[in-house]
Structures are given as C-alpha cells and as structure tokens.
PDB file of C-alpha atoms in Angstrom:
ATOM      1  CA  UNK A   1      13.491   8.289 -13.617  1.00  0.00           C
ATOM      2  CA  UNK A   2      10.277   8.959 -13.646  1.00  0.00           C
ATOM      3  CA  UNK A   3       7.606  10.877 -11.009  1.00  0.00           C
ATOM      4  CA  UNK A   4       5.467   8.237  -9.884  1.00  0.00           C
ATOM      5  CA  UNK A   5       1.804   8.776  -8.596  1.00  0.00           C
ATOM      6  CA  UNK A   6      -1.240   6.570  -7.386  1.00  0.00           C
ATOM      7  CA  UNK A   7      -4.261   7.479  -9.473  1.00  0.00           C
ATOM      8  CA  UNK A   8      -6.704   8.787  -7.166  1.00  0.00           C
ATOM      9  CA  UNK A   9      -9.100  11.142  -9.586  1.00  0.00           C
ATOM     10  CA  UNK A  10      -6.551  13.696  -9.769  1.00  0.00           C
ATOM     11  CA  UNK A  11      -8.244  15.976 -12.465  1.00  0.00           C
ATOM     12  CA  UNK A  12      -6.869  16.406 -16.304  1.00  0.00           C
ATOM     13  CA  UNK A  13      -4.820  19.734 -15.862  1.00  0.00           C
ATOM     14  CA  UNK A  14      -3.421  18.005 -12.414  1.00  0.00           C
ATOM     15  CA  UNK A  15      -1.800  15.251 -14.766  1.00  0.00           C
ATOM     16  CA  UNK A  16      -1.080  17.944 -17.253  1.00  0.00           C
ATOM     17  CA  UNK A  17       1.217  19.983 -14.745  1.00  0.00           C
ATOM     18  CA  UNK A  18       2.788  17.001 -13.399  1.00  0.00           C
ATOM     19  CA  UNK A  19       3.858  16.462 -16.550  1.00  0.00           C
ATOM     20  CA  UNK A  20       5.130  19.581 -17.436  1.00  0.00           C
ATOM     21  CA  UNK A  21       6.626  19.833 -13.835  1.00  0.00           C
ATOM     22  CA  UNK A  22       8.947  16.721 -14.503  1.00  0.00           C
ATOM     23  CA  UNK A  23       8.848  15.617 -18.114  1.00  0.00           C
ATOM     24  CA  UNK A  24       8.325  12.118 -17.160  1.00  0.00           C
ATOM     25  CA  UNK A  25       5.169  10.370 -15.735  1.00  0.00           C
ATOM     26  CA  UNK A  26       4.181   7.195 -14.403  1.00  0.00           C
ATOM     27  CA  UNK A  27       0.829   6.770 -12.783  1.00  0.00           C
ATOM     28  CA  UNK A  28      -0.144   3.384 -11.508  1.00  0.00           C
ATOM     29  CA  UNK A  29      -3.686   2.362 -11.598  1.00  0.00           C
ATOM     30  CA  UNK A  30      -5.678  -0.127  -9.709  1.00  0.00           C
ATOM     31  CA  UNK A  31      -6.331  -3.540 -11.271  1.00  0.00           C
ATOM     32  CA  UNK A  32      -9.384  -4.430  -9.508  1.00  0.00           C
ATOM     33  CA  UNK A  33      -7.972  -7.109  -7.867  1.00  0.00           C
ATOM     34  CA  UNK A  34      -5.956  -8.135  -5.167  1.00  0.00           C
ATOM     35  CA  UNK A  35      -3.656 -10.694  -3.592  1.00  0.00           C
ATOM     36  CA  UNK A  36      -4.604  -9.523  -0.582  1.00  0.00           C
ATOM     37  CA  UNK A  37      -8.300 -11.364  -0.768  1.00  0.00           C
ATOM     38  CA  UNK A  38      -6.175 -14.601   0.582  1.00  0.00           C
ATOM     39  CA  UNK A  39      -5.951 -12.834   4.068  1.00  0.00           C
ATOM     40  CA  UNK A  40      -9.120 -11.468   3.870  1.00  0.00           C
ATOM     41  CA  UNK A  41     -11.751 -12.504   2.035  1.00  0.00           C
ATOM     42  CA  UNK A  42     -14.093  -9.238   3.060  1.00  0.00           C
ATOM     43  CA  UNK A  43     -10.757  -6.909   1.360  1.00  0.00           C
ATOM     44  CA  UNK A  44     -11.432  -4.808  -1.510  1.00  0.00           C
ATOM     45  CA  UNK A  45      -9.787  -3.993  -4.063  1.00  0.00           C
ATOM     46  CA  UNK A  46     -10.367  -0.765  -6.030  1.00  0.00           C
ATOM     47  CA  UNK A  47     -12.121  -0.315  -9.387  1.00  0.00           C
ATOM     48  CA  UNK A  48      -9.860   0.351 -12.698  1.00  0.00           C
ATOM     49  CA  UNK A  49     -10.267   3.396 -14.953  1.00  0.00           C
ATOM     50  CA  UNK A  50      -9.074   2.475 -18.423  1.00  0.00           C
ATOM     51  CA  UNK A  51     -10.376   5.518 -19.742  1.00  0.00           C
ATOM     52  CA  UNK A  52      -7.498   7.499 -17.987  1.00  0.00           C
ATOM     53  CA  UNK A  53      -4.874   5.940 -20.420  1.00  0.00           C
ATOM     54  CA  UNK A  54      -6.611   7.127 -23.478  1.00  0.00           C
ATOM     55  CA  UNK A  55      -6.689  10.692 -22.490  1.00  0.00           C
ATOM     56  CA  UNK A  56      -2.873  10.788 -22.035  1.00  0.00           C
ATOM     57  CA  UNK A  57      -1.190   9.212 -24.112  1.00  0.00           C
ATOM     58  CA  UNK A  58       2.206  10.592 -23.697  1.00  0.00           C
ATOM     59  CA  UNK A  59       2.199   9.820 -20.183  1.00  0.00           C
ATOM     60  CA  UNK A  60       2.949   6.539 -18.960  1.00  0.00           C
ATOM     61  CA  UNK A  61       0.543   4.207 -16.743  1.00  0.00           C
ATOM     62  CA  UNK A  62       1.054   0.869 -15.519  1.00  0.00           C
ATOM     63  CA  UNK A  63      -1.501  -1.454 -14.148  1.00  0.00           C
ATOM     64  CA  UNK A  64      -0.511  -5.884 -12.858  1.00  0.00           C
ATOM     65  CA  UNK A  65      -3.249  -7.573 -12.248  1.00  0.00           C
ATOM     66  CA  UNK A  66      -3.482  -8.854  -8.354  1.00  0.00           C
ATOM     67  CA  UNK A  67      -1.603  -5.240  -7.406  1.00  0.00           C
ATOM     68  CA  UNK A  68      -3.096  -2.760  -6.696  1.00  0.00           C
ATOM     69  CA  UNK A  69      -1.855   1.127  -7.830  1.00  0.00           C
ATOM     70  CA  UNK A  70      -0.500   1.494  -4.620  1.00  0.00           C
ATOM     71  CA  UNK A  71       1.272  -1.790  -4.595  1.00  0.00           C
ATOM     72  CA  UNK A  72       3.004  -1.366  -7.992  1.00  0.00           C
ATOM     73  CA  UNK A  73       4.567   2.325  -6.119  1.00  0.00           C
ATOM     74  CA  UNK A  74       5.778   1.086  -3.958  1.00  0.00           C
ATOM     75  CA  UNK A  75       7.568  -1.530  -5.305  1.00  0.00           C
ATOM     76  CA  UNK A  76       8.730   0.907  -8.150  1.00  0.00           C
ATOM     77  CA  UNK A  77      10.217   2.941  -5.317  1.00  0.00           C
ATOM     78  CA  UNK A  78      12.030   0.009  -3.809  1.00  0.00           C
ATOM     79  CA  UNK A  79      13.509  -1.179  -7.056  1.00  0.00           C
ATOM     80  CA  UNK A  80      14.657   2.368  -7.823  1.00  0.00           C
ATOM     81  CA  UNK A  81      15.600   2.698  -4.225  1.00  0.00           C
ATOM     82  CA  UNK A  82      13.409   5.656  -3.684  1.00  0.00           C
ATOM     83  CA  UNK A  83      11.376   4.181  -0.688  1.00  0.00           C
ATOM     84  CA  UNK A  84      11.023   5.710   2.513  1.00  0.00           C
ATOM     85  CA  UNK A  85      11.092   2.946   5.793  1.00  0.00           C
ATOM     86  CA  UNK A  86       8.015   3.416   7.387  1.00  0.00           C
ATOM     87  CA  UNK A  87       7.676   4.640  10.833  1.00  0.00           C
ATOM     88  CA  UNK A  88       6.650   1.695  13.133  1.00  0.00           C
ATOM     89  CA  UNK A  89       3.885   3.579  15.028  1.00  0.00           C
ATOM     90  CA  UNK A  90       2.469   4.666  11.490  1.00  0.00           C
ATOM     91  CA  UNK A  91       2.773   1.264  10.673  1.00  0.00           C
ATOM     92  CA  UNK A  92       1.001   0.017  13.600  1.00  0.00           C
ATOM     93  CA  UNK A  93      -1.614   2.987  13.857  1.00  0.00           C
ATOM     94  CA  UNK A  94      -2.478   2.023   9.906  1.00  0.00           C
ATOM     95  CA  UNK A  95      -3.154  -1.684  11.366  1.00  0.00           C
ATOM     96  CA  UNK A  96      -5.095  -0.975  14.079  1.00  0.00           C
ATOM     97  CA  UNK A  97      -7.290   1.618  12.456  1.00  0.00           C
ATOM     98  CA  UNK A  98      -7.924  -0.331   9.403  1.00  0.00           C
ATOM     99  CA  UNK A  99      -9.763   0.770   6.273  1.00  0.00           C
ATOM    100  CA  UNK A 100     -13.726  -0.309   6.225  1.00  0.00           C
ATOM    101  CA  UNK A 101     -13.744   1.170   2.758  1.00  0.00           C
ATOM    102  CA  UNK A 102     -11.623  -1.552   1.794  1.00  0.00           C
ATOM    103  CA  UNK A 103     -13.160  -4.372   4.288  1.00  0.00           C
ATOM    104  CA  UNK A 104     -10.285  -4.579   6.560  1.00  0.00           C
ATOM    105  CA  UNK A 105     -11.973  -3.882  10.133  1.00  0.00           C
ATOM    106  CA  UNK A 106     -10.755  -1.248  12.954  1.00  0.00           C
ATOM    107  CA  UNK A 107      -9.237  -2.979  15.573  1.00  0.00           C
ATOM    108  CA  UNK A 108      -9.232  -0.276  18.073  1.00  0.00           C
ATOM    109  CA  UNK A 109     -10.536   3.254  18.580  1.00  0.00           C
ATOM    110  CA  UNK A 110      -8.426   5.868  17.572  1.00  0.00           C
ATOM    111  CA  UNK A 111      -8.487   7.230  21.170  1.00  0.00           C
ATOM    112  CA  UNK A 112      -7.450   3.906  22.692  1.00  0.00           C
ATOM    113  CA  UNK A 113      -4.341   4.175  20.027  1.00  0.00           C
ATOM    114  CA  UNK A 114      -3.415   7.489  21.234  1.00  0.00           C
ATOM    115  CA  UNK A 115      -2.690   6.311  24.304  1.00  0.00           C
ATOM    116  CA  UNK A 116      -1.033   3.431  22.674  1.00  0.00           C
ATOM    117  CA  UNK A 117       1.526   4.752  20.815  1.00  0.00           C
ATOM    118  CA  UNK A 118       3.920   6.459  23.016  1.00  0.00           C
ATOM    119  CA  UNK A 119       4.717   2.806  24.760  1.00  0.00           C
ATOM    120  CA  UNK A 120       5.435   1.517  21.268  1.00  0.00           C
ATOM    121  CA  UNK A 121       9.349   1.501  20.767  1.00  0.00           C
ATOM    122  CA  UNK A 122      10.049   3.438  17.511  1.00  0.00           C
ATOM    123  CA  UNK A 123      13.275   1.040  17.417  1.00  0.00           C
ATOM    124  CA  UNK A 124      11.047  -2.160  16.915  1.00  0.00           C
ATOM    125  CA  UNK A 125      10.297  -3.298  13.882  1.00  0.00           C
ATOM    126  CA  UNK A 126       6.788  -4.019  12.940  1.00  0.00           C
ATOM    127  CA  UNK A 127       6.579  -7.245  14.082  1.00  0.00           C
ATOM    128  CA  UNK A 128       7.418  -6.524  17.261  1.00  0.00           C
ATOM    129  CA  UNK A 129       4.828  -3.560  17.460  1.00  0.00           C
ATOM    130  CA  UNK A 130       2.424  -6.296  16.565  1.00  0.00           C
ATOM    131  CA  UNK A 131       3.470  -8.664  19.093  1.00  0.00           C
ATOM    132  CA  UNK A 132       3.228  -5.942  22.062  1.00  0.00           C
ATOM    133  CA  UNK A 133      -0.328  -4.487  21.005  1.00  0.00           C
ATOM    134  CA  UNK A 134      -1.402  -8.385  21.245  1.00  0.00           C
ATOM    135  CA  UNK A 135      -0.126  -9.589  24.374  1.00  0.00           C
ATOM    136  CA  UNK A 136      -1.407  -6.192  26.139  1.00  0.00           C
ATOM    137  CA  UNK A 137      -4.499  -5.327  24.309  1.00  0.00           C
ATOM    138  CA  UNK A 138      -7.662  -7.461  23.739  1.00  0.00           C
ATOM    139  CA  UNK A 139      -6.864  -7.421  20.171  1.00  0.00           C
ATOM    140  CA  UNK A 140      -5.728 -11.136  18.447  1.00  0.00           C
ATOM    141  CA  UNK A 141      -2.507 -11.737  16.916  1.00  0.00           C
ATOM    142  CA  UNK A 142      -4.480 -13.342  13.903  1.00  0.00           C
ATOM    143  CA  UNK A 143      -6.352 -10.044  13.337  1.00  0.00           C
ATOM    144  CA  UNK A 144      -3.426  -7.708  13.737  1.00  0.00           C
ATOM    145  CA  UNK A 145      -1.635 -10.127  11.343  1.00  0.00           C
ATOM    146  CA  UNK A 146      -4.169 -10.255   8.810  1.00  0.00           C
ATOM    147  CA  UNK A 147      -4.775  -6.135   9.121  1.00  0.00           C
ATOM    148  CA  UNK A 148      -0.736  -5.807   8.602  1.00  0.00           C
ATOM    149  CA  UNK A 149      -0.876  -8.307   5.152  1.00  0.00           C
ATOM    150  CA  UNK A 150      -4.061  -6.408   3.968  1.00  0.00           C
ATOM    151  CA  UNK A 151      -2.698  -3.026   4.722  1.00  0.00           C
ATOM    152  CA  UNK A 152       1.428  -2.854   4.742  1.00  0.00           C
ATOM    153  CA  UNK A 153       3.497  -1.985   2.134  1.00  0.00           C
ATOM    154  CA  UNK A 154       6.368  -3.497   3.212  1.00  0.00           C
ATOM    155  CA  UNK A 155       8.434  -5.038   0.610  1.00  0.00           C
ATOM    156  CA  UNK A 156       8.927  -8.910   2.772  1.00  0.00           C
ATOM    157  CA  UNK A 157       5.002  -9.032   2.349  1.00  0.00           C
ATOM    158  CA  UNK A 158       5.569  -8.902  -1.550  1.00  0.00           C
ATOM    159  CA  UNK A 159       8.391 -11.275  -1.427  1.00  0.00           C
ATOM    160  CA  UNK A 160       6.204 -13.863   0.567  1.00  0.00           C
ATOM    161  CA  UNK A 161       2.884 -13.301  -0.121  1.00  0.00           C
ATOM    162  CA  UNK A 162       2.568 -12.549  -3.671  1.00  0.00           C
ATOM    163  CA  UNK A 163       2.445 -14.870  -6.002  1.00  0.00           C
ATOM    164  CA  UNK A 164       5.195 -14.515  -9.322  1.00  0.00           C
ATOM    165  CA  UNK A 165       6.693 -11.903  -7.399  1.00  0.00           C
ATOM    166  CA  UNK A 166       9.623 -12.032  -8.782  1.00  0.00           C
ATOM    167  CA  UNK A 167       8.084 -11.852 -12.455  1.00  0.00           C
ATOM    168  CA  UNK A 168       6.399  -9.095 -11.753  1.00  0.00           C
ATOM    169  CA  UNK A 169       9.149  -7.380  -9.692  1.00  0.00           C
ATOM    170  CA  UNK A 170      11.358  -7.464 -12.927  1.00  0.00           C
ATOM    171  CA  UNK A 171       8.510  -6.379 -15.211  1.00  0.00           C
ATOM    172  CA  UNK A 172       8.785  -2.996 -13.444  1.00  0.00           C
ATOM    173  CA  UNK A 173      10.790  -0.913 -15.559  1.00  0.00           C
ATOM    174  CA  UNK A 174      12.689   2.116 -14.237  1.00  0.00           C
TER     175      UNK A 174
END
C-alpha cells in the first residue's frame, strides 16, 4: 500500500524523505480541470505540474482528468478503505466558509459559524446539517448545496456526480 499525498509544492528533499520514510509513494496531482464546474461555473480548478513526474521517477504520481489531486485521495483512500468519515460540523464549517481561491463564495462569516456550530447535531449527517443552516439562517438551500458539491469529498458525490465514475474508480490501483 502505498503513502498517498496531494501535491501541494512540497519541496524535492520533502518527496525524497517520504520516500525513504515508506518505500512506496503515490502523489496525486491536479488535472486542471474539474467536474465540479457543472455546479459552479465560477469553480476553479488547480493548475498541473508535469514537471514534478520527471524529477522522480521512482515515485509514483497519478493524475484523471476532471479530478482533481485531492479527489483522486480520497477516493484511493475509500477503495483501500483508509478514509476517515468526516465530522459533520467540519463538513458544514468547510461549506459555509467556502474557498474564493477556488470561486466557491463564503456563505457566512466565520464568527456567525461559531455560534453556529454547537446547535449542529454531530449525529446528523451532512444533509441534515445543510437542511438546518437553511431553514434558520438567511443562507439558500441552492447555495449550501452547490458549496457542499464544489467542496465535499464525500464518496455519494463521486458516485452521482461524476461522470465514468465507475471507470475511473477501477482505474485506481492499490
């Protein structure tokens, strides 16, 4: 099994002790796209760096276009059944805070989400969380919705949202 990491400009010697920490290396990469442009078509997806693969060519690196690198983790994770279940208020605090780098838009201030949170039932799952924040909060259920397919990891928004999903679920070796 292999140690699996996002490529995030982790520096040369980084790589080069990961590798020598667990013999085995896989580090996704971004493929400048994204299925997630169908929810949003502001979202961005991150910018490839083919160079990367040339300087280590022992390690391995895998890159599906439409994913992006954290896409292809976490459904390497799930396949190997590595994944963690994310917490529902992380889930929900990711949503509402967005990520402008990206173009999904903050819902709510970070202080108004502090206050949030501890009414949020850690027992609900996410749609539920989304359902609450709507029908108390002046926040639409279309934007938390399309915040939640632009931002969440979960493995149902693979299965339903992206397209060959199944092809590319098998493609991932482990």
């Amino acid at each position: 099994m292999y140690k699996v990491i996002t490529y995030t400009g982790q520096t040369e010697n980084t790589i080069k002790d990961l590798l020598q920490e667990y013999g085995y290396l896989l580090i996704t990469l971004d493929s400048g796209t994204s299925f997630r442009t169908h929810f949003s078509p502001k979202f961005k997806a991150s910018k490839i760096d083919l160079n990367l693969t040339r300087r280590f060519p022992n390690v391995k690196f895998k890159l599906v276009q439409g994913l992006e690198a954290e896409d292809i983790k976490s459904l390497y994770e799930t396949k190997t059944k590595t994944a963690s279940t994310p917490n529902t208020k992380t889930v929900i605090k990711k949503i509402l805070l967005g990520n402008p780098i990206k173009g999904v838009p903050e819902l709510m201030s970070e202080d108004l989400i502090k206050d949030l949170l501890p009414l949020v039932n850690s027992e609900w799952k996410s749609e539920q969380a989304m359902l609450f924040v709507a029908d108390n909060y002046p926040v639409s259920h279309e934007d938390i919705r399309n915040n939640y397919l632009c931002l969440s990891r979960e493995f149902r928004v693979y299965v339903n949202y992206l397209p060959n999903f199944y092809e590319i679920y098998n493609s991932i070796e482990v």
